[in-house]
CSV table of C-alpha atoms in Angstrom, one decimal:
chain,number,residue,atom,x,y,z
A,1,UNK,CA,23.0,-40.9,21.7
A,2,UNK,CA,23.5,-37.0,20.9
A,3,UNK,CA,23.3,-35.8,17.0
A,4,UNK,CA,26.4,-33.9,16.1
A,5,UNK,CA,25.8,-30.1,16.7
A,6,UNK,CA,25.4,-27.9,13.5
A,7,UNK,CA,27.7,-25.3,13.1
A,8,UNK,CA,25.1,-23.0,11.0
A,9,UNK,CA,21.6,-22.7,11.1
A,10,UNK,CA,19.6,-24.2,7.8
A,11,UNK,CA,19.0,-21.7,5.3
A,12,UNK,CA,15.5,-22.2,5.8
A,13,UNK,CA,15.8,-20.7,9.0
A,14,UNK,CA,17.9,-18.1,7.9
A,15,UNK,CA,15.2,-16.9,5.6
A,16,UNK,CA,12.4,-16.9,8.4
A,17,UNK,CA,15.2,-15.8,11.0
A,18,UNK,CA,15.9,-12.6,8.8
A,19,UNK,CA,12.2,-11.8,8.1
A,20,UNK,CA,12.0,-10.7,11.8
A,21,UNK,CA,14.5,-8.4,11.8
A,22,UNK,CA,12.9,-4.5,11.3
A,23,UNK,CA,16.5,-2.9,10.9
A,24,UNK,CA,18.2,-2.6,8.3
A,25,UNK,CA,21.8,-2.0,10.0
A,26,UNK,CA,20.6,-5.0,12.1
A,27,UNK,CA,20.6,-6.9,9.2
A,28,UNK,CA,23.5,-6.1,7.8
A,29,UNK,CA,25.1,-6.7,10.6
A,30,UNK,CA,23.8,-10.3,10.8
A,31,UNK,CA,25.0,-10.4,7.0
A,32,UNK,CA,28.4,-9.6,8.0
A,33,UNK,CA,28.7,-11.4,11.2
A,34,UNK,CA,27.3,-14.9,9.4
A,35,UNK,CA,28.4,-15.9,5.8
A,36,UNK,CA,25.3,-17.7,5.1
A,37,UNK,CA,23.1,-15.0,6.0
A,38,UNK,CA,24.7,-12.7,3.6
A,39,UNK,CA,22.3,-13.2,0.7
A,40,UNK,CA,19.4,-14.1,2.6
A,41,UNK,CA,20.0,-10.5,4.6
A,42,UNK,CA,20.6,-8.0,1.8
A,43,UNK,CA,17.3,-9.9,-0.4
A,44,UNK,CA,15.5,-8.4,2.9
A,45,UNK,CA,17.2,-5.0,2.9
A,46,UNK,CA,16.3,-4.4,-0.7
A,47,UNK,CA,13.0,-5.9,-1.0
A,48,UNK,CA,11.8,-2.3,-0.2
A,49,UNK,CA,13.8,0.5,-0.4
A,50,UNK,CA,12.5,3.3,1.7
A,51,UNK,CA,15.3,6.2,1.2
A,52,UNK,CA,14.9,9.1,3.4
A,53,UNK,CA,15.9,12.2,1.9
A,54,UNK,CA,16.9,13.4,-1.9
A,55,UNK,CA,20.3,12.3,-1.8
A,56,UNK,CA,19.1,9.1,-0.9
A,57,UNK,CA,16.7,8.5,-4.1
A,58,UNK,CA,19.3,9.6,-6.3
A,59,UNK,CA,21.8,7.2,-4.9
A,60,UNK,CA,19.3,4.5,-4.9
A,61,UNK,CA,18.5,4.9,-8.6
A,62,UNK,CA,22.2,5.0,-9.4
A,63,UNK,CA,22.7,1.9,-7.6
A,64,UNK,CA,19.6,0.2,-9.1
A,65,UNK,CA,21.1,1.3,-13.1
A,66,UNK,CA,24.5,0.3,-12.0
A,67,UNK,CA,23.2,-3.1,-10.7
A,68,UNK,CA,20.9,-3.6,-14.0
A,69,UNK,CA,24.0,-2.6,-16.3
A,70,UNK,CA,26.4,-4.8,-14.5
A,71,UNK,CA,24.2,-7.7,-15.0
A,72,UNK,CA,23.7,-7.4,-18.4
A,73,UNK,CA,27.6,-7.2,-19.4
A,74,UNK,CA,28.5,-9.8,-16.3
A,75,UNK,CA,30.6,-7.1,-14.7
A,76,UNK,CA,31.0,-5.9,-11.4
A,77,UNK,CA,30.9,-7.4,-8.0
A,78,UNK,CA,29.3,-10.7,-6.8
A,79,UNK,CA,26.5,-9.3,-5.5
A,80,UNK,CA,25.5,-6.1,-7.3
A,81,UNK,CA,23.9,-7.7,-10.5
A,82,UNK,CA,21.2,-9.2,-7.7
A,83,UNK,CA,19.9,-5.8,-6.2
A,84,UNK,CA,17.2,-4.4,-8.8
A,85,UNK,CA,16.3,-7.8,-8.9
A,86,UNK,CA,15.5,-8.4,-5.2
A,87,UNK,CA,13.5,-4.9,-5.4
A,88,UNK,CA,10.0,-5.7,-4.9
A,89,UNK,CA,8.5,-2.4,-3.7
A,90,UNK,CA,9.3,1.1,-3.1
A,91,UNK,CA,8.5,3.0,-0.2
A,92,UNK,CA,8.7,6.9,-0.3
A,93,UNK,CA,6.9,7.7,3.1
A,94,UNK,CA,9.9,8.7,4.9
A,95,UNK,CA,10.7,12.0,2.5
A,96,UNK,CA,9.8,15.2,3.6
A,97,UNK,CA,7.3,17.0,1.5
A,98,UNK,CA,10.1,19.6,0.2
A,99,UNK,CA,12.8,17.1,-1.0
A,100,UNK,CA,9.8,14.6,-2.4
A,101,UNK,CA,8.6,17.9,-4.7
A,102,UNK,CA,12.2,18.0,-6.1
A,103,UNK,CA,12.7,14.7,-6.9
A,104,UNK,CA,13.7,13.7,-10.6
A,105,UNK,CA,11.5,12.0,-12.8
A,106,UNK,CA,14.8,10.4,-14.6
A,107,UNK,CA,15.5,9.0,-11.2
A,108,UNK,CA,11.9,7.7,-10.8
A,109,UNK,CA,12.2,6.5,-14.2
A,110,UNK,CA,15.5,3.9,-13.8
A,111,UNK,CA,13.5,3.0,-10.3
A,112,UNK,CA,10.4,1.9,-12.2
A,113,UNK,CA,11.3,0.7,-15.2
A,114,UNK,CA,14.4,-1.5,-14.5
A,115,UNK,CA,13.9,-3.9,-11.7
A,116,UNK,CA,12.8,-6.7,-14.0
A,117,UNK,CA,10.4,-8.8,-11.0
A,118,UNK,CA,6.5,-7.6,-10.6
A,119,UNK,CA,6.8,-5.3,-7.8
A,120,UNK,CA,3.8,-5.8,-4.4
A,121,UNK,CA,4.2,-3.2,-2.5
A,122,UNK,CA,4.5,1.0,-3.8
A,123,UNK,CA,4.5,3.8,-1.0
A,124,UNK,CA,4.3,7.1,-2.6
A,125,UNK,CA,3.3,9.3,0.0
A,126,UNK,CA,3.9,12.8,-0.5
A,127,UNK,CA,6.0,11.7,-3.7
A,128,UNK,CA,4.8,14.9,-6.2
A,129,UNK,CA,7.0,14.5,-8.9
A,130,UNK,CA,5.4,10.9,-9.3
A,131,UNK,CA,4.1,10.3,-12.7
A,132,UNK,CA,1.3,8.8,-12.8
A,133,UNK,CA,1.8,6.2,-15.9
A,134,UNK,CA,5.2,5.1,-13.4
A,135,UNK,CA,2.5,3.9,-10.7
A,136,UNK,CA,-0.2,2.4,-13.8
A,137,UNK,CA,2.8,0.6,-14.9
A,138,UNK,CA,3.1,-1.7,-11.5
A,139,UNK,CA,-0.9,-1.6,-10.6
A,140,UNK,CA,-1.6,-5.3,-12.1
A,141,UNK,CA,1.2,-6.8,-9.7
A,142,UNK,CA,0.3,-5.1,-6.4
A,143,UNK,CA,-0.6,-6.1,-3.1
A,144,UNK,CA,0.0,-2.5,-1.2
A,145,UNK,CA,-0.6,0.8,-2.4
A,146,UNK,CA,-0.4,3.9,-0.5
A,147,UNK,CA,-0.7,6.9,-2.8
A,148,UNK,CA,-2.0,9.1,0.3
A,149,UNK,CA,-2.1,13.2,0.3
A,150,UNK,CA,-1.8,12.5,-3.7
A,151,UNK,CA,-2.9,16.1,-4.9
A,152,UNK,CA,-1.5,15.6,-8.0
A,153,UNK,CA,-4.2,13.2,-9.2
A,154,UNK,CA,-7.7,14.3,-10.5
A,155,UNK,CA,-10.3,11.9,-9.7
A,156,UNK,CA,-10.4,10.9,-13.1
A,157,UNK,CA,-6.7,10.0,-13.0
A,158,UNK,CA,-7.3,8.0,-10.5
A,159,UNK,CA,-9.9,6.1,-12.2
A,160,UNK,CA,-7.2,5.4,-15.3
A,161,UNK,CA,-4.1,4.6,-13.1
A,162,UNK,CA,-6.2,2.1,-11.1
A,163,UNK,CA,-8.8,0.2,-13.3
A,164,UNK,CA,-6.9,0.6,-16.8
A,165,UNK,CA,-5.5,-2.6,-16.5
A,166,UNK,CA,-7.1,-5.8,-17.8
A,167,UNK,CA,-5.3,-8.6,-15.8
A,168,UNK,CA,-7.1,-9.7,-12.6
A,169,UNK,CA,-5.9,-7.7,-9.7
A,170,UNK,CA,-4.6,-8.9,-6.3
A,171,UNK,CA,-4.4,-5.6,-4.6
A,172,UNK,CA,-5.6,-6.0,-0.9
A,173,UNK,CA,-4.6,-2.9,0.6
A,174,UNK,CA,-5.3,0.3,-1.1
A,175,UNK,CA,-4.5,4.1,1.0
A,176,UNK,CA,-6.1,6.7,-1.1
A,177,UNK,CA,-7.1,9.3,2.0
A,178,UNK,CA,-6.3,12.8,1.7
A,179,UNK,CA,-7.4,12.5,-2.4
A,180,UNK,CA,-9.5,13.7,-4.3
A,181,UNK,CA,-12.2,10.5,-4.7
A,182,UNK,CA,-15.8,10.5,-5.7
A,183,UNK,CA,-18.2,8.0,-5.6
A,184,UNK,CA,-16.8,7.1,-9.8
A,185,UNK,CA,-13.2,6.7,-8.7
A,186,UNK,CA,-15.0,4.3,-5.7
A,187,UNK,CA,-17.1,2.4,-7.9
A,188,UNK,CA,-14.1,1.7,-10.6
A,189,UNK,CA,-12.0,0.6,-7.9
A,190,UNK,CA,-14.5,-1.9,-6.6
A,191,UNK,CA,-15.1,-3.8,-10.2
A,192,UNK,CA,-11.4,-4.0,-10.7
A,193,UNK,CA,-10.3,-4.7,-7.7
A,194,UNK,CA,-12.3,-7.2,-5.9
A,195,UNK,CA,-9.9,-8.7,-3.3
A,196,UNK,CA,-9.4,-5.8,-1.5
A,197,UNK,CA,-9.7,-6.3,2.5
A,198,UNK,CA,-8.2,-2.7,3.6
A,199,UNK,CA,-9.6,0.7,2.0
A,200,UNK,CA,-8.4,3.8,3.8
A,201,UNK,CA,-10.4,7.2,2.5
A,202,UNK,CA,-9.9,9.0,5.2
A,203,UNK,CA,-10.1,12.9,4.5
A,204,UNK,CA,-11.3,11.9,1.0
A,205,UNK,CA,-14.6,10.2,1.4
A,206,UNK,CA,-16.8,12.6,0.2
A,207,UNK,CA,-18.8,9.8,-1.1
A,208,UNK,CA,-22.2,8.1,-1.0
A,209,UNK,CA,-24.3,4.8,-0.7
A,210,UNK,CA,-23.8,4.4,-4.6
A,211,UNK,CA,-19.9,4.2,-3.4
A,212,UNK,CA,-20.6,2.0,-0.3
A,213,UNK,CA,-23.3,-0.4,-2.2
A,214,UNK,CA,-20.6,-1.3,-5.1
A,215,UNK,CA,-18.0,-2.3,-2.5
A,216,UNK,CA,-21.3,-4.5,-0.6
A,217,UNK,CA,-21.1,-5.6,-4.3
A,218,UNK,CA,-18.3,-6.7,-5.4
A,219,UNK,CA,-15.4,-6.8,-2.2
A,220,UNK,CA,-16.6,-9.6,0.2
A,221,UNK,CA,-13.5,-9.8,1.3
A,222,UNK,CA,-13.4,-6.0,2.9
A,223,UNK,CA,-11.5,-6.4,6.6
A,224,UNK,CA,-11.2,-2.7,7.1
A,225,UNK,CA,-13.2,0.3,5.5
A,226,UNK,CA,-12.1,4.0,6.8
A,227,UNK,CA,-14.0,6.8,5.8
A,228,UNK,CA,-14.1,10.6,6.8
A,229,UNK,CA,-15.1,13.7,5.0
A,230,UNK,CA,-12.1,15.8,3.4
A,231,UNK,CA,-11.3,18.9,5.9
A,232,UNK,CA,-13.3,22.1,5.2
A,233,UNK,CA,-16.6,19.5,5.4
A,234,UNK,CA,-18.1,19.3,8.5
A,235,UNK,CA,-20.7,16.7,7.7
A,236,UNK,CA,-22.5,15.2,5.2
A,237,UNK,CA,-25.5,13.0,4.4
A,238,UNK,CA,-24.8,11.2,1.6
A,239,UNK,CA,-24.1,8.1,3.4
A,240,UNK,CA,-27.2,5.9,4.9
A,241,UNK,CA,-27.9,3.2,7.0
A,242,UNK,CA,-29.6,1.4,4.1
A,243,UNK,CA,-26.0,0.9,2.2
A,244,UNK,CA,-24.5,0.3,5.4
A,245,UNK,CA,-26.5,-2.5,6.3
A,246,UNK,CA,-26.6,-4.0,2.7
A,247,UNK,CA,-22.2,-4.0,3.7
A,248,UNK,CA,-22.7,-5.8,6.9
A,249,UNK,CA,-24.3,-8.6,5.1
A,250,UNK,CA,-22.3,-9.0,2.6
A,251,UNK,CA,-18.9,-8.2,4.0
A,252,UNK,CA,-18.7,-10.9,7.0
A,253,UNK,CA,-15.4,-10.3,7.5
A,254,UNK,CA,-15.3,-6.9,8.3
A,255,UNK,CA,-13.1,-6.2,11.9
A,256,UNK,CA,-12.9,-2.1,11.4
A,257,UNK,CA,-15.4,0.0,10.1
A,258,UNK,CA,-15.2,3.8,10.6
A,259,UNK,CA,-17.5,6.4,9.0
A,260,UNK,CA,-17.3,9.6,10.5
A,261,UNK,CA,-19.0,13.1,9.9
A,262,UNK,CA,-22.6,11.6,8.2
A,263,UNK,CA,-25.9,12.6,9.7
A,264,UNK,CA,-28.2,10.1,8.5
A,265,UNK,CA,-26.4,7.0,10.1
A,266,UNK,CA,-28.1,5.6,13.6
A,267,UNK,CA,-27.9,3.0,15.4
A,268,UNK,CA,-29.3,0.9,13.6
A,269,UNK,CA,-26.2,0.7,11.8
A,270,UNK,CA,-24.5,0.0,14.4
A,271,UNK,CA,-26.7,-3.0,15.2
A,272,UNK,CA,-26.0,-4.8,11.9
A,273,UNK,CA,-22.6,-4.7,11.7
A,274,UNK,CA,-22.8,-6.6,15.6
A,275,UNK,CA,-24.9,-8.9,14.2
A,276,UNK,CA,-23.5,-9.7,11.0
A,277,UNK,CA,-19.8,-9.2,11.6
A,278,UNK,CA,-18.6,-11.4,14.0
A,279,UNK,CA,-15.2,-10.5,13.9
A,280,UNK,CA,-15.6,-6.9,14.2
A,281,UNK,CA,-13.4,-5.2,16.6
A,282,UNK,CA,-13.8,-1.3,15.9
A,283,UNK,CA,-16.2,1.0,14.6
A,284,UNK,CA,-17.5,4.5,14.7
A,285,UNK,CA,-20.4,5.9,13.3
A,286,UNK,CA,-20.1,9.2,14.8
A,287,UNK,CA,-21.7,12.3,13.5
A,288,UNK,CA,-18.5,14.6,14.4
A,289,UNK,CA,-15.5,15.1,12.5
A,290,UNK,CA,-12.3,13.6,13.4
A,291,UNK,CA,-9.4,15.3,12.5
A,292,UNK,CA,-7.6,11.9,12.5
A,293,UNK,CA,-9.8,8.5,13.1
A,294,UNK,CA,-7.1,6.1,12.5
């Protein structure tokens, strides 16, 4: 005996079904094409907006305050209340650097300050006009940060946006190369927060074992740790074998470890991250340079 055939697929398949899907016309397009993807399809489009030029960001913000207004006074369309409330991230990365210097901090404003649900993801690459008490706001509820080539921020701004905040942090993934970070801003981060399993310093690491022994210290969970010199340093020997070593041990989990540029790292380094790491999949403990490691 056959079941009866199903015209439409569960929404519980719908919901996985969509979460493969990279493109956004390729969702909309499902969205369109299936009534009961609808929903399901534009929750994944604007879980992360990532607009691409100036006009974009300005639209987006209008959208997002039309959205929030139109919920509050039960107006507009069936579906437009939902979208600041499906917003869950932002992601700035595909800007170029001229139209994310002209950006609007009003627009960045209604972004940051109306979608009502905790936000886990924030991409602000090459986003100048980013203020940093908009990205302090959102630091308690994130999973990914990428504030990357973030000239703007001193080292000691850096300190305040990311440790100012008493709740317990579940940030795994923090991008802070091409910054200006110091073994402080490195130490801070570590006490606060201490589930992190990606750290990306790359062009910014102009740090030392004090740096590398706090995250041994207090982020077991570290998965990936890159590290190179900012440009205009050639090399450094700040960092040792004797912090390294002491990370090994106490980060087990570690798959890709790269620390470029130091002269007082052998192989002997090397050697206890083999034997420690079981999982490890990549590292260099070169004494050169790289313009770009990973």
């Amino acid at each position: 005996m056959s079941l009866p055939r199903k015209k439409t697929l569960p929404p519980d398949i719908l919901r996985v079904l969509v979460e493969y899907i990279p493109s956004n016309s390729d969702l909309i397009s499902l969205g369109l094409a299936c009534g009961k993807a609808t929903i399901h399809s534009l929750q994944a489009v604007w879980k992360c907006p990532r607009p691409n030029s100036l006009d974009a960001v300005e639209k987006l913000s209008h959208i997002v305050q039309l959205s929030s207004d139109s919920k509050t006074s039960n107006k507009g369309s069936q579906h437009l209340p939902y979208y600041y409330a499906w917003i869950t991230g932002f992601d700035f990365s595909a800007l170029d650097q001229e139209s994310a210097a002209q950006v609007k901090t009003a627009d960045l404003s209604i972004l940051f300050t109306t979608p009502s649900l905790p936000f886990d993801t924030l991409n602000t690459t090459q986003l100048l006009a980013m203020p940093s008490a908009l990205v302090e706001r959102h630091v308690q509820s994130l999973k990914e940060l990428n504030i990357s080539s973030c000239t703007q921020y001193s080292s000691a701004a850096l300190i305040q946006i990311l440790t100012r905040s008493s709740t317990a942090s579940i940030l795994t993934n923090l991008d802070l190369s091409n910054c200006s970070v110091n073994d402080a801003v490195i130490i801070q981060i570590s006490r606060t927060h201490t589930r992190l399993r990606r750290l990306n310093l790359q062009h910014s690491g102009n740090i030392s074992d004090s740096a590398i022994l706090a995250l041994a210290d207090h982020c077991p969970d570290l998965e990936e740790l890159v590290i190179s010199l900012p440009h205009g340093i050639v090399q450094s020997n700040k960092i040792t074998d004797k912090s390294l070593k002491i990370l090994a041990q106490s980060c087990s989990r570690m798959k890709v470890v790269l620390c470029t540029g130091q002269t007082r790292i052998s192989e002997l380094t090397m050697l206890a991250f083999e034997k420690y790491c079981p999982q490890l999949e990549t590292y260099d403990f070169s004494t050169e340079q790289k313009f770009n490691i990973y």
